[in-house]
Amino acid sequence: MTSNTPLAHPLSAYGWNDDRADEFTHFAEAGLTPALISRVDRGRCDLLVADPDTGELRTVRADTRPVGDPDPVKCPCTGDWAAVDLAAQPMPTVTALLDRTTAIVRKTAGGRSDGQVLAANIDTVMIAVSLAADPDLGRIERFLALAWESGAAPLVVLTKADLVDDADFIHEDVEKIAPGATVLTVSAETGEGMDVLRACLHGATALVGQSGAGKSTLTNALAGRRVMAVQETRSVDEKGRHTTTTRELVPLEGGGVVIDTPGLREVGLYGGEGVDLAFADIAGLAEQCRFDDCSHRSEPGCAVAAALEDGTLPQRRMDSYLKLQRENDWIASRSDARLAAERLRKWKTVSKSMRGPNNPTRHDPARR
């Protein structure tokens, strides 16, 4: 008996759906092929594509440079859906990217205000925090702001629970600074908490954290096989080396994918509402202030100041909030200045072309 049920697209297990197919229609009419970027490295990328003859998935190496957008935020990234010319020579070429539903964007390292995309089209941002060293709550808050800003759901995973005796107490401390986010304690070595973690992961997950947090070990455990190299951390400070050097997409044993990312020494924010979402407790207090424009310094009826005074809101958390807000304001000011400079350059180009010798209206008296 022949079934009339259409076969699912080979990339459906990776998130391809009817909406993506509709978005791809005009690319398909141009003879291009849909693909998922699984790895990016120096102008080249690995793509998952369906074989046109067998329908089976295969990995293709392609050139990403012809996409041609100079904005780093718009450059191809792991997790992007792409339109690919498989017949291009000397190698297949990524010609366009489909719209992103979510994206983790951080400020590039150093004093520049450019953005860098860590992963695209993800459903969950898993923040790995090692229990082998005292967790830095301020850094966790920074990762949470980055995760909330991406549009995906944040998930804090406290790793290496087998190495400490006070995991429950640390778990409570982290939960207090992660309103709205799930916090789990796991050990990839013993399996503690791993079933719960697997149940929390759906679709695509980006794994972020510092070097030595156990990201690659987690990825191997979730994938059910050794797919990422693992190195020992330094015993003196429990810090690790960069085991993962590229952002790589790995299929999981129970379905879905995880994008393992290199350890981040700097977690610069790139603006947006992520800070307010990460500090939802402070935002809630601010709504109770007497004045809408309260600066939370000396105004009467300030709910934030009252919470600081009675200890409900720790001063450390308030300081962290203000620091990240200042970073956001700086990024916003730099972005506005950059846009203004771009508009000025375009105006000068147009103005110069209008004054050029080949402009037919330049010497036309009727135009004066």
mmCIF file of C-alpha atoms in Angstrom:
data_model
loop_
_atom_site.group_PDB
_atom_site.id
_atom_site.type_symbol
_atom_site.label_atom_id
_atom_site.label_comp_id
_atom_site.label_asym_id
_atom_site.label_seq_id
_atom_site.Cartn_x
_atom_site.Cartn_y
_atom_site.Cartn_z
ATOM 1 C CA MET A 1 0.000 0.000 0.000
ATOM 2 C CA THR A 2 1.407 3.358 -1.013
ATOM 3 C CA SER A 3 1.321 6.163 1.567
ATOM 4 C CA ASN A 4 0.285 9.652 0.490
ATOM 5 C CA THR A 5 2.008 11.218 3.508
ATOM 6 C CA PRO A 6 4.858 13.444 2.301
ATOM 7 C CA LEU A 7 8.281 12.460 3.533
ATOM 8 C CA ALA A 8 9.862 14.757 6.097
ATOM 9 C CA HIS A 9 12.800 16.801 4.899
ATOM 10 C CA PRO A 10 16.123 15.201 5.926
ATOM 11 C CA LEU A 11 16.996 18.408 7.829
ATOM 12 C CA SER A 12 13.763 18.374 9.848
ATOM 13 C CA ALA A 13 15.565 16.815 12.810
ATOM 14 C CA TYR A 14 17.774 19.917 12.875
ATOM 15 C CA GLY A 15 14.941 22.457 12.842
ATOM 16 C CA TRP A 16 13.956 22.740 9.180
ATOM 17 C CA ASN A 17 10.188 23.349 8.989
ATOM 18 C CA ASP A 18 7.417 24.682 6.753
ATOM 19 C CA ASP A 19 8.233 28.303 7.619
ATOM 20 C CA ARG A 20 11.831 27.793 6.560
ATOM 21 C CA ALA A 21 10.693 26.052 3.379
ATOM 22 C CA ASP A 22 8.413 28.987 2.514
ATOM 23 C CA GLU A 23 11.244 31.455 3.171
ATOM 24 C CA PHE A 24 13.499 29.408 0.886
ATOM 25 C CA THR A 25 11.073 29.345 -2.064
ATOM 26 C CA HIS A 26 12.727 32.061 -4.165
ATOM 27 C CA PHE A 27 16.176 30.576 -3.456
ATOM 28 C CA ALA A 28 14.947 27.183 -4.645
ATOM 29 C CA GLU A 29 13.640 28.786 -7.841
ATOM 30 C CA ALA A 30 17.176 30.101 -8.403
ATOM 31 C CA GLY A 31 18.544 26.555 -8.201
ATOM 32 C CA LEU A 32 20.064 26.904 -4.729
ATOM 33 C CA THR A 33 20.078 24.235 -2.008
ATOM 34 C CA PRO A 34 19.117 24.642 1.673
ATOM 35 C CA ALA A 35 21.854 23.841 4.179
ATOM 36 C CA LEU A 36 22.634 24.148 7.860
ATOM 37 C CA ILE A 37 26.011 25.614 8.783
ATOM 38 C CA SER A 38 27.595 23.207 11.265
ATOM 39 C CA ARG A 39 31.046 24.775 11.542
ATOM 40 C CA VAL A 40 32.796 27.972 10.428
ATOM 41 C CA ASP A 41 36.538 28.454 10.146
ATOM 42 C CA ARG A 42 38.408 31.280 8.358
ATOM 43 C CA GLY A 43 36.132 31.954 5.402
ATOM 44 C CA ARG A 44 35.141 28.320 4.986
ATOM 45 C CA CYS A 45 32.341 26.348 6.576
ATOM 46 C CA ASP A 46 30.957 22.837 6.882
ATOM 47 C CA LEU A 47 27.357 22.428 5.719
ATOM 48 C CA LEU A 48 24.755 19.755 6.299
ATOM 49 C CA VAL A 49 22.852 19.214 3.049
ATOM 50 C CA ALA A 50 20.511 16.549 1.751
ATOM 51 C CA ASP A 51 21.875 14.460 -1.091
ATOM 52 C CA PRO A 52 19.616 15.170 -4.109
ATOM 53 C CA ASP A 53 19.664 11.517 -5.165
ATOM 54 C CA THR A 54 19.412 9.560 -1.905
ATOM 55 C CA GLY A 55 17.981 12.196 0.452
ATOM 56 C CA GLU A 56 20.628 11.291 3.011
ATOM 57 C CA LEU A 57 22.475 14.048 4.853
ATOM 58 C CA ARG A 58 26.078 14.703 3.973
ATOM 59 C CA THR A 59 28.691 17.264 4.960
ATOM 60 C CA VAL A 60 29.919 19.697 2.322
ATOM 61 C CA ARG A 61 32.821 22.146 2.604
ATOM 62 C CA ALA A 62 31.870 25.570 1.240
ATOM 63 C CA ASP A 63 33.132 29.120 0.795
ATOM 64 C CA THR A 64 31.359 31.745 2.937
ATOM 65 C CA ARG A 65 33.095 34.867 1.662
ATOM 66 C CA PRO A 66 30.782 35.569 -1.296
ATOM 67 C CA VAL A 67 27.990 36.441 1.162
ATOM 68 C CA GLY A 68 29.916 39.705 1.251
ATOM 69 C CA ASP A 69 28.350 41.634 4.149
ATOM 70 C CA PRO A 70 31.141 43.466 6.021
ATOM 71 C CA ASP A 71 29.100 43.657 9.244
ATOM 72 C CA PRO A 72 30.527 40.917 11.530
ATOM 73 C CA VAL A 73 27.082 40.366 13.047
ATOM 74 C CA LYS A 74 25.745 39.391 9.613
ATOM 75 C CA CYS A 75 28.578 37.013 8.752
ATOM 76 C CA PRO A 76 27.748 33.290 8.455
ATOM 77 C CA CYS A 77 27.767 31.506 11.806
ATOM 78 C CA THR A 78 27.236 28.020 13.175
ATOM 79 C CA GLY A 79 23.491 27.401 13.334
ATOM 80 C CA ASP A 80 22.656 29.602 10.346
ATOM 81 C CA TRP A 81 20.382 28.310 7.605
ATOM 82 C CA ALA A 82 21.951 29.074 4.243
ATOM 83 C CA ALA A 83 21.222 29.069 0.525
ATOM 84 C CA VAL A 84 24.072 27.252 -1.208
ATOM 85 C CA ASP A 85 25.224 26.965 -4.796
ATOM 86 C CA LEU A 86 26.536 23.405 -4.860
ATOM 87 C CA ALA A 87 27.637 23.725 -8.492
ATOM 88 C CA ALA A 88 29.885 26.734 -7.907
ATOM 89 C CA GLN A 89 33.561 26.372 -8.761
ATOM 90 C CA PRO A 90 36.122 25.786 -7.403
ATOM 91 C CA MET A 91 33.923 24.866 -4.416
ATOM 92 C CA PRO A 92 30.283 25.187 -3.250
ATOM 93 C CA THR A 93 29.392 28.704 -2.144
ATOM 94 C CA VAL A 94 27.095 30.177 0.506
ATOM 95 C CA THR A 95 25.211 32.903 -1.369
ATOM 96 C CA ALA A 96 22.705 34.041 1.286
ATOM 97 C CA LEU A 97 21.541 33.442 4.850
ATOM 98 C CA LEU A 98 17.954 32.943 5.957
ATOM 99 C CA ASP A 99 16.569 35.188 8.672
ATOM 100 C CA ARG A 100 17.724 34.325 12.178
ATOM 101 C CA THR A 101 15.131 33.636 14.861
ATOM 102 C CA THR A 102 17.678 34.024 17.676
ATOM 103 C CA ALA A 103 21.378 34.808 17.934
ATOM 104 C CA ILE A 104 23.983 35.113 20.686
ATOM 105 C CA VAL A 105 25.885 38.325 19.984
ATOM 106 C CA ARG A 106 28.700 39.586 22.166
ATOM 107 C CA LYS A 107 30.963 42.612 21.873
ATOM 108 C CA THR A 108 34.288 41.723 20.338
ATOM 109 C CA ALA A 109 37.268 41.578 22.657
ATOM 110 C CA GLY A 110 39.170 44.792 23.336
ATOM 111 C CA GLY A 111 38.003 48.379 23.095
ATOM 112 C CA ARG A 112 36.036 48.069 19.852
ATOM 113 C CA SER A 113 32.237 48.139 19.833
ATOM 114 C CA ASP A 114 31.726 45.637 16.996
ATOM 115 C CA GLY A 115 29.566 42.580 17.575
ATOM 116 C CA GLN A 116 30.427 38.901 17.114
ATOM 117 C CA VAL A 117 27.833 36.163 16.624
ATOM 118 C CA LEU A 118 28.561 33.040 18.665
ATOM 119 C CA ALA A 119 25.600 30.920 17.516
ATOM 120 C CA ALA A 120 22.386 31.401 15.561
ATOM 121 C CA ASN A 121 18.857 29.951 15.575
ATOM 122 C CA ILE A 122 19.174 28.370 19.003
ATOM 123 C CA ASP A 123 16.376 27.552 21.457
ATOM 124 C CA THR A 124 18.436 27.333 24.646
ATOM 125 C CA VAL A 125 21.624 28.966 25.892
ATOM 126 C CA MET A 126 23.299 26.555 28.314
ATOM 127 C CA ILE A 127 25.730 28.389 30.612
ATOM 128 C CA ALA A 128 28.294 25.970 32.042
ATOM 129 C CA VAL A 129 29.745 26.954 35.437
ATOM 130 C CA SER A 130 32.343 24.764 37.146
ATOM 131 C CA LEU A 131 31.845 23.959 40.838
ATOM 132 C CA ALA A 132 35.525 23.027 41.125
ATOM 133 C CA ALA A 133 36.278 26.711 41.826
ATOM 134 C CA ASP A 134 34.218 29.356 43.608
ATOM 135 C CA PRO A 135 31.687 30.574 41.005
ATOM 136 C CA ASP A 136 31.917 34.245 40.064
ATOM 137 C CA LEU A 137 28.326 35.461 40.476
ATOM 138 C CA GLY A 138 29.016 38.643 38.529
ATOM 139 C CA ARG A 139 30.265 36.650 35.556
ATOM 140 C CA ILE A 140 27.215 34.379 35.697
ATOM 141 C CA GLU A 141 24.988 37.471 35.650
ATOM 142 C CA ARG A 142 26.887 38.676 32.588
ATOM 143 C CA PHE A 143 26.336 35.354 30.807
ATOM 144 C CA LEU A 144 22.654 35.479 31.741
ATOM 145 C CA ALA A 145 22.283 38.963 30.229
ATOM 146 C CA LEU A 146 23.954 37.666 27.061
ATOM 147 C CA ALA A 147 21.597 34.673 26.988
ATOM 148 C CA TRP A 148 18.411 36.686 27.564
ATOM 149 C CA GLU A 149 19.412 39.147 24.848
ATOM 150 C CA SER A 150 19.759 36.301 22.328
ATOM 151 C CA GLY A 151 16.034 35.575 22.447
ATOM 152 C CA ALA A 152 16.630 31.988 23.586
ATOM 153 C CA ALA A 153 15.924 30.518 27.026
ATOM 154 C CA PRO A 154 18.859 30.583 29.482
ATOM 155 C CA LEU A 155 19.834 27.444 31.396
ATOM 156 C CA VAL A 156 22.583 27.529 34.036
ATOM 157 C CA VAL A 157 24.360 24.185 34.500
ATOM 158 C CA LEU A 158 26.656 23.818 37.510
ATOM 159 C CA THR A 159 29.166 21.178 36.431
ATOM 160 C CA LYS A 160 31.614 18.884 38.236
ATOM 161 C CA ALA A 161 29.287 18.350 41.206
ATOM 162 C CA ASP A 162 31.304 15.233 42.109
ATOM 163 C CA LEU A 163 34.256 17.436 43.119
ATOM 164 C CA VAL A 164 32.514 19.432 45.875
ATOM 165 C CA ASP A 165 30.499 18.816 49.044
ATOM 166 C CA ASP A 166 28.558 22.101 49.089
ATOM 167 C CA ALA A 167 26.896 21.934 45.658
ATOM 168 C CA ASP A 168 23.413 22.468 47.132
ATOM 169 C CA PHE A 169 24.430 25.715 48.829
ATOM 170 C CA ILE A 170 26.065 27.061 45.673
ATOM 171 C CA HIS A 171 22.963 26.037 43.709
ATOM 172 C CA GLU A 172 20.821 28.186 46.031
ATOM 173 C CA ASP A 173 23.141 31.186 45.616
ATOM 174 C CA VAL A 174 23.027 30.926 41.836
ATOM 175 C CA GLU A 175 19.241 30.550 41.758
ATOM 176 C CA LYS A 176 18.936 33.865 43.617
ATOM 177 C CA ILE A 177 20.751 35.720 40.824
ATOM 178 C CA ALA A 178 19.003 33.919 37.955
ATOM 179 C CA PRO A 179 15.332 34.947 38.050
ATOM 180 C CA GLY A 180 13.365 33.212 35.307
ATOM 181 C CA ALA A 181 16.178 30.821 34.429
ATOM 182 C CA THR A 182 16.506 27.116 35.222
ATOM 183 C CA VAL A 183 19.537 26.131 37.327
ATOM 184 C CA LEU A 184 20.759 22.519 37.366
ATOM 185 C CA THR A 185 23.588 20.767 39.184
ATOM 186 C CA VAL A 186 25.216 17.917 37.253
ATOM 187 C CA SER A 187 28.241 15.683 36.991
ATOM 188 C CA ALA A 188 29.105 14.305 33.584
ATOM 189 C CA GLU A 189 31.531 11.898 35.277
ATOM 190 C CA THR A 190 29.009 10.220 37.615
ATOM 191 C CA GLY A 191 25.855 10.968 35.596
ATOM 192 C CA GLU A 192 24.272 12.970 38.434
ATOM 193 C CA GLY A 193 21.561 15.270 37.068
ATOM 194 C CA MET A 194 22.246 14.373 33.430
ATOM 195 C CA ASP A 195 18.802 12.839 32.818
ATOM 196 C CA VAL A 196 17.171 16.049 34.018
ATOM 197 C CA LEU A 197 19.483 18.088 31.807
ATOM 198 C CA ARG A 198 18.630 15.990 28.759
ATOM 199 C CA ALA A 199 14.933 16.492 29.456
ATOM 200 C CA CYS A 200 15.447 20.274 29.486
ATOM 201 C CA LEU A 201 17.082 20.406 26.060
ATOM 202 C CA HIS A 202 14.901 20.776 22.988
ATOM 203 C CA GLY A 203 15.868 21.765 19.470
ATOM 204 C CA ALA A 204 19.181 23.613 19.233
ATOM 205 C CA THR A 205 21.285 24.475 22.294
ATOM 206 C CA ALA A 206 24.335 26.729 22.440
ATOM 207 C CA LEU A 207 26.840 25.859 25.160
ATOM 208 C CA VAL A 208 28.810 28.811 26.562
ATOM 209 C CA GLY A 209 31.114 29.362 29.518
ATOM 210 C CA GLN A 210 34.708 29.858 30.560
ATOM 211 C CA SER A 211 37.513 27.486 29.635
ATOM 212 C CA GLY A 212 37.637 24.640 32.137
ATOM 213 C CA ALA A 213 33.901 24.719 32.868
ATOM 214 C CA GLY A 214 33.486 21.234 31.413
ATOM 215 C CA LYS A 215 31.683 22.191 28.203
ATOM 216 C CA SER A 216 33.363 19.583 26.002
ATOM 217 C CA THR A 217 32.820 16.874 28.628
ATOM 218 C CA LEU A 218 29.141 17.838 28.773
ATOM 219 C CA THR A 219 28.893 17.741 24.992
ATOM 220 C CA ASN A 220 30.389 14.240 24.876
ATOM 221 C CA ALA A 221 28.007 13.025 27.585
ATOM 222 C CA LEU A 222 24.958 14.491 25.840
ATOM 223 C CA ALA A 223 26.032 13.165 22.441
ATOM 224 C CA GLY A 224 26.596 9.700 23.868
ATOM 225 C CA ARG A 225 30.054 9.479 22.282
ATOM 226 C CA ARG A 226 33.403 11.250 22.274
ATOM 227 C CA VAL A 227 33.016 14.045 19.749
ATOM 228 C CA MET A 228 35.037 16.795 21.449
ATOM 229 C CA ALA A 229 38.591 16.678 22.790
ATOM 230 C CA VAL A 230 38.922 17.180 26.549
ATOM 231 C CA GLN A 231 41.909 18.559 28.463
ATOM 232 C CA GLU A 232 42.655 18.637 32.161
ATOM 233 C CA THR A 233 42.254 21.901 34.067
ATOM 234 C CA ARG A 234 45.124 23.451 36.031
ATOM 235 C CA SER A 235 44.976 22.214 39.613
ATOM 236 C CA VAL A 236 46.253 25.553 40.948
ATOM 237 C CA ASP A 237 43.194 27.557 39.885
ATOM 238 C CA GLU A 238 40.933 25.033 38.103
ATOM 239 C CA LYS A 239 41.143 27.039 34.884
ATOM 240 C CA GLY A 240 41.264 25.261 31.567
ATOM 241 C CA ARG A 241 42.851 25.795 28.193
ATOM 242 C CA HIS A 242 40.888 26.370 24.997
ATOM 243 C CA THR A 243 40.028 22.764 24.128
ATOM 244 C CA THR A 244 37.329 23.913 21.688
ATOM 245 C CA THR A 245 38.672 26.372 19.096
ATOM 246 C CA THR A 246 35.664 26.670 16.781
ATOM 247 C CA ARG A 247 31.892 26.692 17.211
ATOM 248 C CA GLU A 248 30.756 23.248 16.161
ATOM 249 C CA LEU A 249 27.279 21.744 15.875
ATOM 250 C CA VAL A 250 26.926 18.252 17.367
ATOM 251 C CA PRO A 251 23.826 15.992 17.091
ATOM 252 C CA LEU A 252 22.592 14.741 20.470
ATOM 253 C CA GLU A 253 21.804 11.159 21.372
ATOM 254 C CA GLY A 254 18.160 11.874 22.200
ATOM 255 C CA GLY A 255 17.522 14.319 19.347
ATOM 256 C CA GLY A 256 18.345 17.967 18.842
ATOM 257 C CA VAL A 257 21.788 19.524 18.565
ATOM 258 C CA VAL A 258 24.276 21.361 20.744
ATOM 259 C CA ILE A 259 26.712 24.022 19.539
ATOM 260 C CA ASP A 260 29.869 23.829 21.638
ATOM 261 C CA THR A 261 31.715 27.151 21.724
ATOM 262 C CA PRO A 262 35.270 28.086 22.738
ATOM 263 C CA GLY A 263 35.795 29.271 26.308
ATOM 264 C CA LEU A 264 35.110 32.998 26.695
ATOM 265 C CA ARG A 265 37.583 35.081 28.671
ATOM 266 C CA GLU A 266 35.633 38.262 27.913
ATOM 267 C CA VAL A 267 31.840 38.419 27.875
ATOM 268 C CA GLY A 268 31.156 41.868 26.472
ATOM 269 C CA LEU A 269 27.497 42.780 26.051
ATOM 270 C CA TYR A 270 26.187 44.170 22.786
ATOM 271 C CA GLY A 271 23.287 46.274 24.060
ATOM 272 C CA GLY A 272 19.584 45.502 24.163
ATOM 273 C CA GLU A 273 17.240 44.409 26.936
ATOM 274 C CA GLY A 274 19.219 41.423 28.190
ATOM 275 C CA VAL A 275 20.419 43.248 31.311
ATOM 276 C CA ASP A 276 16.889 44.168 32.424
ATOM 277 C CA LEU A 277 15.762 40.570 31.903
ATOM 278 C CA ALA A 278 18.756 39.159 33.799
ATOM 279 C CA PHE A 279 18.047 41.566 36.661
ATOM 280 C CA ALA A 280 14.269 41.202 36.623
ATOM 281 C CA ASP A 281 14.207 41.471 40.433
ATOM 282 C CA ILE A 282 15.699 44.971 40.308
ATOM 283 C CA ALA A 283 13.441 45.940 37.408
ATOM 284 C CA GLY A 284 10.462 44.806 39.502
ATOM 285 C CA LEU A 285 11.597 46.919 42.436
ATOM 286 C CA ALA A 286 12.085 49.939 40.165
ATOM 287 C CA GLU A 287 8.435 49.733 39.116
ATOM 288 C CA GLN A 288 7.492 50.332 42.762
ATOM 289 C CA CYS A 289 9.508 53.563 43.053
ATOM 290 C CA ARG A 290 7.530 56.749 43.597
ATOM 291 C CA PHE A 291 9.032 58.429 40.526
ATOM 292 C CA ASP A 292 9.130 56.862 37.067
ATOM 293 C CA ASP A 293 12.558 58.388 36.369
ATOM 294 C CA CYS A 294 14.037 57.392 39.726
ATOM 295 C CA SER A 295 17.833 57.078 39.611
ATOM 296 C CA HIS A 296 17.815 54.903 42.776
ATOM 297 C CA ARG A 297 20.245 57.204 44.521
ATOM 298 C CA SER A 298 18.592 59.810 46.749
ATOM 299 C CA GLU A 299 14.973 60.133 45.628
ATOM 300 C CA PRO A 300 12.263 59.679 48.299
ATOM 301 C CA GLY A 301 10.102 56.604 47.934
ATOM 302 C CA CYS A 302 12.784 54.599 46.109
ATOM 303 C CA ALA A 303 11.964 50.892 46.429
ATOM 304 C CA VAL A 304 15.433 49.881 45.196
ATOM 305 C CA ALA A 305 17.177 51.977 47.877
ATOM 306 C CA ALA A 306 14.855 50.524 50.515
ATOM 307 C CA ALA A 307 15.709 46.978 49.414
ATOM 308 C CA LEU A 308 19.409 47.782 49.599
ATOM 309 C CA GLU A 309 18.988 49.227 53.082
ATOM 310 C CA ASP A 310 17.115 46.258 54.533
ATOM 311 C CA GLY A 311 19.384 43.732 52.801
ATOM 312 C CA THR A 312 16.700 42.296 50.513
ATOM 313 C CA LEU A 313 18.808 43.389 47.545
ATOM 314 C CA PRO A 314 22.569 42.741 47.985
ATOM 315 C CA GLN A 315 24.801 45.695 47.162
ATOM 316 C CA ARG A 316 27.000 43.371 45.071
ATOM 317 C CA ARG A 317 24.081 42.584 42.758
ATOM 318 C CA MET A 318 23.126 46.249 42.431
ATOM 319 C CA ASP A 319 26.718 47.150 41.565
ATOM 320 C CA SER A 320 26.775 44.410 38.937
ATOM 321 C CA TYR A 321 23.517 45.704 37.445
ATOM 322 C CA LEU A 322 24.789 49.279 37.235
ATOM 323 C CA LYS A 323 28.069 48.132 35.657
ATOM 324 C CA LEU A 324 26.301 46.199 32.902
ATOM 325 C CA GLN A 325 23.896 49.083 32.319
ATOM 326 C CA ARG A 326 26.861 51.414 31.800
ATOM 327 C CA GLU A 327 28.302 48.986 29.257
ATOM 328 C CA ASN A 328 24.979 48.917 27.412
ATOM 329 C CA ASP A 329 24.855 52.718 27.346
ATOM 330 C CA TRP A 330 28.400 52.845 25.965
ATOM 331 C CA ILE A 331 27.596 50.332 23.219
ATOM 332 C CA ALA A 332 24.448 52.283 22.319
ATOM 333 C CA SER A 333 26.393 55.540 22.057
ATOM 334 C CA ARG A 334 29.080 53.924 19.896
ATOM 335 C CA SER A 335 26.426 52.322 17.673
ATOM 336 C CA ASP A 336 24.674 55.674 17.203
ATOM 337 C CA ALA A 337 27.996 57.317 16.339
ATOM 338 C CA ARG A 338 28.822 54.554 13.861
ATOM 339 C CA LEU A 339 25.443 54.880 12.140
ATOM 340 C CA ALA A 340 25.848 58.662 11.961
ATOM 341 C CA ALA A 341 29.316 58.228 10.411
ATOM 342 C CA GLU A 342 27.950 55.785 7.841
ATOM 343 C CA ARG A 343 25.172 58.201 6.901
ATOM 344 C CA LEU A 344 27.740 61.003 6.532
ATOM 345 C CA ARG A 345 29.950 58.879 4.281
ATOM 346 C CA LYS A 346 26.990 57.982 2.068
ATOM 347 C CA TRP A 347 25.924 61.641 1.863
ATOM 348 C CA LYS A 348 29.430 62.703 0.880
ATOM 349 C CA THR A 349 29.559 60.019 -1.832
ATOM 350 C CA VAL A 350 26.217 61.102 -3.281
ATOM 351 C CA SER A 351 27.152 64.784 -3.028
ATOM 352 C CA LYS A 352 30.486 64.186 -4.771
ATOM 353 C CA SER A 353 28.834 62.277 -7.607
ATOM 354 C CA MET A 354 26.340 65.106 -8.096
ATOM 355 C CA ARG A 355 29.187 67.618 -8.378
ATOM 356 C CA GLY A 356 31.201 65.442 -10.742
ATOM 357 C CA PRO A 357 32.054 66.460 -14.329
ATOM 358 C CA ASN A 358 29.805 63.742 -15.757
ATOM 359 C CA ASN A 359 26.733 65.014 -13.982
ATOM 360 C CA PRO A 360 24.454 66.339 -16.805
ATOM 361 C CA THR A 361 22.805 68.875 -14.490
ATOM 362 C CA ARG A 362 26.037 70.477 -13.282
ATOM 363 C CA HIS A 363 26.336 73.104 -16.060
ATOM 364 C CA ASP A 364 22.687 73.318 -16.996
ATOM 365 C CA PRO A 365 21.629 76.953 -16.358
ATOM 366 C CA ALA A 366 18.014 75.862 -16.224
ATOM 367 C CA ARG A 367 18.854 73.798 -13.173
ATOM 368 C CA ARG A 368 20.330 76.736 -11.269
#
